[in-house]
Coordinates of C-alpha atoms in Angstrom, one line a residue:
X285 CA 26.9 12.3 36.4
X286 CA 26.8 10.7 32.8
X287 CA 23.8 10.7 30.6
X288 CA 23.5 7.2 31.4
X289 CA 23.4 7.1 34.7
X290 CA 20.9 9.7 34.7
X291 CA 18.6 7.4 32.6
X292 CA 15.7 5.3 34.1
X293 CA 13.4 3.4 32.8
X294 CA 10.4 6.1 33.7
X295 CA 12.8 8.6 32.0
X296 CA 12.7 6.6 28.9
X297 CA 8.7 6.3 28.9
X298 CA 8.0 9.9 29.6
X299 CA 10.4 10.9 26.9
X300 CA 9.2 8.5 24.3
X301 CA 5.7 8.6 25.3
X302 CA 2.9 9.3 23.6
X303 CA 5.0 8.3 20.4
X304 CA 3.6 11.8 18.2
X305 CA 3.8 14.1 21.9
X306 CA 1.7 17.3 21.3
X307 CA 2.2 17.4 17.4
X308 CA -1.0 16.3 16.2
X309 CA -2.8 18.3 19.3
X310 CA -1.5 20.9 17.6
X311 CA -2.2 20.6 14.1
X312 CA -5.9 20.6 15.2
X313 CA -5.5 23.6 17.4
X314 CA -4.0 25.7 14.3
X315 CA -6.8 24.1 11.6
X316 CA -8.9 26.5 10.1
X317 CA -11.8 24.9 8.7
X318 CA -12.8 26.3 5.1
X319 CA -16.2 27.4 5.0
X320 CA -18.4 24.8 3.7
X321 CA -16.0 22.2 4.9
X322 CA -15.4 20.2 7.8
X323 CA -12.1 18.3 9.1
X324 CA -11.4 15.0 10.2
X325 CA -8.8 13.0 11.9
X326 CA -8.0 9.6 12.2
X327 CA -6.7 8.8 15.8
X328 CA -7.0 5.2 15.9
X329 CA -9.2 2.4 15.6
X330 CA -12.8 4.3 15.6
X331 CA -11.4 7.2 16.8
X332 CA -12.1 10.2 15.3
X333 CA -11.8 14.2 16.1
X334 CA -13.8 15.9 14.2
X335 CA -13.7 20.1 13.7
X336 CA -16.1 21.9 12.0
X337 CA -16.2 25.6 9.6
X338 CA -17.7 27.0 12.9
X339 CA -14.9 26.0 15.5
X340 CA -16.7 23.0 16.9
X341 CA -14.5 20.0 18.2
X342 CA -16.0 16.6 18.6
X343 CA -13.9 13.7 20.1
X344 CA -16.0 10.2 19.1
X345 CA -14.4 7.0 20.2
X346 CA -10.9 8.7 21.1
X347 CA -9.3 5.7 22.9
X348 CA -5.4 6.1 24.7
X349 CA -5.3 2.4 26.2
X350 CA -3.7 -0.4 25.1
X351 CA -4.2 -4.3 24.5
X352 CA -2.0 -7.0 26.3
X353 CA 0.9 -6.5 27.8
X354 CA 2.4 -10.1 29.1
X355 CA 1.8 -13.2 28.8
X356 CA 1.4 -13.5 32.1
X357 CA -2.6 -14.9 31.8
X358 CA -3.4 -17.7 30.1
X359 CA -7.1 -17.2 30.1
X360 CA -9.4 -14.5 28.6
X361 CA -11.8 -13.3 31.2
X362 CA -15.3 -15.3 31.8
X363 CA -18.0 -13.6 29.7
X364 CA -15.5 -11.7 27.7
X365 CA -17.1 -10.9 24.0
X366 CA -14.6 -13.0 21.9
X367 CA -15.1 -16.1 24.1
X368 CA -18.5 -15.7 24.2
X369 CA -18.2 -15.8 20.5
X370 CA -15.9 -18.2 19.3
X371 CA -16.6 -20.3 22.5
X372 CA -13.0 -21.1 23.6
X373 CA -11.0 -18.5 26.8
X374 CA -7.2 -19.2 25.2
X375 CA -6.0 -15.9 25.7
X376 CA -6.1 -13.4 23.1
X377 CA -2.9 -12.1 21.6
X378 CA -4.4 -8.5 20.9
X379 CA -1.9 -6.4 21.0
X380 CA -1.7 -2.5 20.5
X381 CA -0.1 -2.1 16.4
X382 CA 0.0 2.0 16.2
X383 CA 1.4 4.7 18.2
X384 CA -0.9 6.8 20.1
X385 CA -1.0 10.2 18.1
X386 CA -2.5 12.6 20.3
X387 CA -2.0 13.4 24.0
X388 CA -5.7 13.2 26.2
X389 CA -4.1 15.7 28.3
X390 CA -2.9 18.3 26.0
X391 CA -6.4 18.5 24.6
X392 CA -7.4 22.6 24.8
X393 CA -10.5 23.0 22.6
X394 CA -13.5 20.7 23.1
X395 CA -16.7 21.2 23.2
X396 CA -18.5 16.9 23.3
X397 CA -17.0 13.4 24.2
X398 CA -19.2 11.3 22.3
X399 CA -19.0 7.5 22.4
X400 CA -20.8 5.2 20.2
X401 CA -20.7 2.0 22.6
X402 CA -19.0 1.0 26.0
X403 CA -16.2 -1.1 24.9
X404 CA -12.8 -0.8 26.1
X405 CA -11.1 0.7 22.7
X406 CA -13.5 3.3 22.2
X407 CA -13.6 5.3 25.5
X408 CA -10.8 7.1 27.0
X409 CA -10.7 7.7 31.4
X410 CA -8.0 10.1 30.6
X411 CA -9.8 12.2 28.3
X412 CA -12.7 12.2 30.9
X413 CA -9.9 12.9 33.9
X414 CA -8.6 16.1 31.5
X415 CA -12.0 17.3 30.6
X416 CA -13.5 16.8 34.2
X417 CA -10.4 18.5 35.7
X418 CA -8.4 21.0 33.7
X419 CA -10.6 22.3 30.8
X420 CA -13.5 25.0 31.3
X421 CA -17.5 24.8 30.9
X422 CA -19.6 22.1 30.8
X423 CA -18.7 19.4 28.1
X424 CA -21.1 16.8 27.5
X425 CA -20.7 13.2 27.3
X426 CA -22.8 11.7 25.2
X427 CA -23.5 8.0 23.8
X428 CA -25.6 4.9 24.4
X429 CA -26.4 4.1 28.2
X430 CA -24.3 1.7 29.0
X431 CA -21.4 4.1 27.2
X432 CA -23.1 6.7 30.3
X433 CA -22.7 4.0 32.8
X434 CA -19.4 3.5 32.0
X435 CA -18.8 6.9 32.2
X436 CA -20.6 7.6 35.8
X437 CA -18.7 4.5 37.2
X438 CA -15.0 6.6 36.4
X439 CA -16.4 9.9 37.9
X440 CA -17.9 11.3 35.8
X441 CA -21.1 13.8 36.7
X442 CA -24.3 11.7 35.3
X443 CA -25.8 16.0 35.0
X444 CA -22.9 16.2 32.3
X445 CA -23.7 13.0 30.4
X446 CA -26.6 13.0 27.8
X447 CA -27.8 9.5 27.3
X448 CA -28.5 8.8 23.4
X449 CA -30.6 6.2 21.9
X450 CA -31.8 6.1 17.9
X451 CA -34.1 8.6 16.9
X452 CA -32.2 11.6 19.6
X453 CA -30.9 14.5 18.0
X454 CA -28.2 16.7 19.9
X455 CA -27.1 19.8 18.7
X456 CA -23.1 20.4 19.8
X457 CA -22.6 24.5 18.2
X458 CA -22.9 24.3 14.7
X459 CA -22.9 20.4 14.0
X460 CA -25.8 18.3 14.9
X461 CA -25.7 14.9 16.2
X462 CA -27.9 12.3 15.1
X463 CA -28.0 8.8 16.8
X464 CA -29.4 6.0 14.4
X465 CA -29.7 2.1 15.5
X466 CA -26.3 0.2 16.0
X467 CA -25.2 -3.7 14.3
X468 CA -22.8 -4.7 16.9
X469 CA -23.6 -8.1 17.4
X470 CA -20.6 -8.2 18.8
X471 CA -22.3 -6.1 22.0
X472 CA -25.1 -8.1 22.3
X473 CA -22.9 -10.8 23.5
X474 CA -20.6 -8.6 25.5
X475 CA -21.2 -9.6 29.4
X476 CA -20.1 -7.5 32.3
X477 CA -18.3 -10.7 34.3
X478 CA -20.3 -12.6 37.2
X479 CA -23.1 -10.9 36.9
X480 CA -24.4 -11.6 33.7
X481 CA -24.8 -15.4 35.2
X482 CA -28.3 -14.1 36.6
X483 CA -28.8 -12.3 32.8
X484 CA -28.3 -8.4 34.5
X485 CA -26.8 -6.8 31.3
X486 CA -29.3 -5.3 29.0
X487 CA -29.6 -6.8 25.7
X488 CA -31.0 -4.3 24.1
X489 CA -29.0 -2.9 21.4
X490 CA -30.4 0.8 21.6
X491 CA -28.9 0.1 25.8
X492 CA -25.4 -0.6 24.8
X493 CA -24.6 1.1 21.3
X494 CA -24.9 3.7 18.4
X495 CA -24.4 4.5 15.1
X496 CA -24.3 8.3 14.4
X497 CA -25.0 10.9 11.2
X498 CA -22.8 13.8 12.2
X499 CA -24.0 16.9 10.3
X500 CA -22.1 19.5 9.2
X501 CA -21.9 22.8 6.4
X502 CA -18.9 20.7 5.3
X503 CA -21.3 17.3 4.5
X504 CA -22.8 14.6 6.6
X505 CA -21.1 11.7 8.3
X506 CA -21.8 8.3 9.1
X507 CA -19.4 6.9 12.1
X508 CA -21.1 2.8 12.2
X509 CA -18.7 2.5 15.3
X510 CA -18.2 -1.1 15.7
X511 CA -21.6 -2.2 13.5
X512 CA -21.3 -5.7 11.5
X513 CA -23.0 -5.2 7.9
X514 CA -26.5 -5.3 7.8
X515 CA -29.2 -4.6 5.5
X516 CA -30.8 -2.3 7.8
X517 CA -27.9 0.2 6.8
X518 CA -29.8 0.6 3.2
X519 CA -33.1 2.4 5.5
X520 CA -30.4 4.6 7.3
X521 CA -28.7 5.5 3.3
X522 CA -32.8 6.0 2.2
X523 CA -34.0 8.0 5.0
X524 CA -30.7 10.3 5.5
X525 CA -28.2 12.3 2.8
X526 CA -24.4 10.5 3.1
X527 CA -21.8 12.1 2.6
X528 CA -18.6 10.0 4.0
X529 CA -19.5 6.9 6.1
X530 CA -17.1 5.2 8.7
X531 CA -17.1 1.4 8.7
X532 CA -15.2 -1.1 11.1
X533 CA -12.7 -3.6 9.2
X534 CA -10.9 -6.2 9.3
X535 CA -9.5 -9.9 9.3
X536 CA -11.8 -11.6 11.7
X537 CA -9.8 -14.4 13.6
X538 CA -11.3 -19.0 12.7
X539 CA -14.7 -18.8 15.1
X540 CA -15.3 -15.0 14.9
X541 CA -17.1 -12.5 13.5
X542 CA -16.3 -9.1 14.9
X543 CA -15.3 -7.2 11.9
X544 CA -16.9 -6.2 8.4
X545 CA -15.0 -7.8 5.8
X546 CA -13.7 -5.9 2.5
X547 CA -17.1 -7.2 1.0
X548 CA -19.3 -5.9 3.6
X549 CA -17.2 -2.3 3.7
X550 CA -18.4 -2.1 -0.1
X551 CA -22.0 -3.2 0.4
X552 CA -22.1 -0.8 3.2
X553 CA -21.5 1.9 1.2
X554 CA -23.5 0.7 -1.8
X555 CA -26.6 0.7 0.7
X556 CA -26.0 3.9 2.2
X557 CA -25.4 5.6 -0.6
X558 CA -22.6 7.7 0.7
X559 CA -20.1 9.4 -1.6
X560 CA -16.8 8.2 0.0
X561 CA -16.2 5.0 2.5
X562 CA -13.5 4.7 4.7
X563 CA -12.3 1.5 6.2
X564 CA -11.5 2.1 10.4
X565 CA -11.0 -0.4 13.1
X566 CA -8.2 -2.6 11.0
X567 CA -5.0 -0.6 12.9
X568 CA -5.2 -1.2 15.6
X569 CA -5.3 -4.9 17.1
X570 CA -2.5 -6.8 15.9
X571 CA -4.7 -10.4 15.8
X572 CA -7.3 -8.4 13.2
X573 CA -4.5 -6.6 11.2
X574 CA -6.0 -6.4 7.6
X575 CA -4.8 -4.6 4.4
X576 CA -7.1 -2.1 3.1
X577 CA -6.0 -2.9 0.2
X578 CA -8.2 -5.4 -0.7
X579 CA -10.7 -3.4 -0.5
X580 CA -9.3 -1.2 -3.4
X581 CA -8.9 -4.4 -5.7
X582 CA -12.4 -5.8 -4.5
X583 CA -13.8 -1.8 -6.0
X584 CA -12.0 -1.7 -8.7
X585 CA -12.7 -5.4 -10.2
X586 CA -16.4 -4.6 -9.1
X587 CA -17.1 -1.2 -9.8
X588 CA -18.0 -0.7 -13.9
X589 CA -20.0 -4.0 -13.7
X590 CA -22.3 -2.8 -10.7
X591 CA -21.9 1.1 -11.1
X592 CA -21.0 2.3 -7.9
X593 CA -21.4 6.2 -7.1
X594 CA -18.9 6.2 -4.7
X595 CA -14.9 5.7 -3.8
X596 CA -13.2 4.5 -1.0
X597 CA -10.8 6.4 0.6
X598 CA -7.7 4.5 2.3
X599 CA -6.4 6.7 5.6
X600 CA -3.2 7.0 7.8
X601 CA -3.5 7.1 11.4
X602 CA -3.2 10.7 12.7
X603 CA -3.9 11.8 9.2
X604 CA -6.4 14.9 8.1
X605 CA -9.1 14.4 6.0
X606 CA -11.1 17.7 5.1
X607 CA -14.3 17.2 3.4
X608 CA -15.2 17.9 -0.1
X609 CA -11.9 20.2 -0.5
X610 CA -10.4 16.1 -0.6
X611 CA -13.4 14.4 -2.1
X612 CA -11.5 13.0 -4.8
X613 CA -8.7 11.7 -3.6
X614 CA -7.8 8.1 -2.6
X615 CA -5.0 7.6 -0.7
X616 CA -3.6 9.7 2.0
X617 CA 0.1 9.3 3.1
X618 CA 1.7 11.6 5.3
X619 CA 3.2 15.4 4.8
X620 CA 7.0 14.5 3.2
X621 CA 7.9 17.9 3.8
X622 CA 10.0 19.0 1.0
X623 CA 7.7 20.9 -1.2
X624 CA 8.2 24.0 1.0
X625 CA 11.3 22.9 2.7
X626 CA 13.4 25.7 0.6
X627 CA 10.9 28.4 1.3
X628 CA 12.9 30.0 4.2
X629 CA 16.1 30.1 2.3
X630 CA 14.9 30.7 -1.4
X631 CA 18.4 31.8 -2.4
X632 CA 20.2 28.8 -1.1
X633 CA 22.8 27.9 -4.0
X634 CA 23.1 24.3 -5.6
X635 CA 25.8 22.8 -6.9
X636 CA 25.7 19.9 -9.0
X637 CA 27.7 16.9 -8.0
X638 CA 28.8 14.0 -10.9

């Protein structure tokens, strides 16, 4: 039998899929944190693992989905957020623009699934199936209660899930998480289908979503999940120390406002008074694709005249950032690979070609 005819379709996907396979699973398995530091990765939209000095692995908003997939509908879904919003069901054209970087079921180290709201791109049923099945202890789920909910109505135990609202504190090993009040307005009109005709989802923010201050030895962090600006973030940047804070960007779609705009990502950080921002969110969904780049030219013409004490920090999906050993820099762009490329064969000859 030829290769081709040994070829199916399903042979394709499970050869090609996820795009990055075990790679990036890895890299966080071999990370040793620095003392006084803790690691970050980017794995998509909010998604973020996060490892501390001490060996502690948080997953927060790790999401393995994907957005539409034919245009098969022509309608979005009564109640949906964005029609709620904008007032008009034409379908969405939101679809997935990055690969998936690391495999849910690969994961070997983990010690909390932590979600900062209920919506679709920011919690994972096969991470839950993987932890639930195949890893060891009792992880914790934790987030807002409608993130629990969500949670129960998969499978998972409601004794492993620890229900957060602002004010909780939950200490995961060496890092302790703090949940602080949420601005996704965008939850607060976020229905869950027929029901909500008779007004049965909570609209309480505290109910349905999060904001958290991770802290570490390496710093504290500030993941705003999918909160619009508000001025309430100046209370959370008097009352807590900021190290690198997490905001949601990108280019909102005539008749919505879902996303913080390169204005707001600056302000944010201005009012929390954090040392580094970094823009999230903007990856992912092809109809909210933004350039991060703005928000470099929007600091830099702003910057001297209004004195800002911090720097944004543009990312790569799947990329590390380890924090303060890369406090200063910028821009991240992935490992080339040549720098040490010659190290196994330091006596390789040259020869010079005219």
């Amino acid at each position: 039998m030829s290769k081709v005819d040994e070829i199916t379709r399903e042979s394709w996907i499970m050869s090609a899929f996820p795009e990055w396979g075990t790679w990036l699973n890895e890299e966080i398995e071999e990370e040793a944190v620095p003392p006084g530091n803790v690691a970050m990765w980017w794995l998509g939209c909010t998604g973020m693992w996060i490892k501390s000095a001490g060996g502690c692995n948080l997953s927060v908003d790790f999401w393995a989905g994907n957005g539409k997939r034919t245009k098969a509908g022509k309608l979005m879904a009564k109640g949906h957020q964005m029609a709620n919003m904008c007032g008009g069901r034409k379908l969405q054209p939101n679809l997935r623009a990055i690969p998936h970087v690391l495999d849910p079921f690969a994961v070997k180290q983990l010690d909390a699934v932590v979600a900062t709201h209920y919506h679709q791109d920011h919690m994972d049923p096969n991470l839950a199936a993987h932890v639930l099945r195949d890893l060891p202890g009792d992880i914790p789920f934790i987030g807002p209660l409608k993130a629990v909910e969500t949670w129960v109505g998969w499978g998972v135990p409601r004794e492993r899930c620890v229900v957060v609202r602002p004010g909780d504190t939950v200490r995961v090993k060496d890092v302790e998480l703090v949940a602080l009040d949420s601005f996704d307005r965008t939850c607060l009109v976020t229905t869950d289908g027929e029901q909500d005709i008779h007004n049965t989802c909570p609209n309480d923010m505290d109910d349905k979503a999060v904001n958290y201050l991770i802290k570490t030895s390496g710093g504290n962090i500030y993941h705003s999940g999918d909160s619009h600006y508000s001025i309430y973030f100046a209370k959370h940047g008097k009352d807590y120390d900021i190290d690198v804070a997490f905001g949601s960007y990108g280019e909102n779609p005539v008749g919505v406002a879902d996303k913080m705009t390169s204005v707001d990502v600056l302000r944010m950080a201005e009012a929390l008074r954090c040392k580094v921002v970094i823009p999230l969110h903007y990856d992912v969904w092809s109809n909210f694709a933004a350039d991060p780049g703005e928000i470099e030219l929007l600091y830099e013409l702003r910057r001297r005249r209004l004195e800002y004490r911090f720097h944004p920090f543009i990312w790569e999906v799947g990329g590390k950032y380890v924090y303060p050993q890369d406090a200063d820099k910028r821009r991240y762009h992935h490992d080339r690979g040549f720098s040490d490329c010659f190290e196994e064969e330091p006596n390789t000859p040259f020869r010079s070609i005219l």
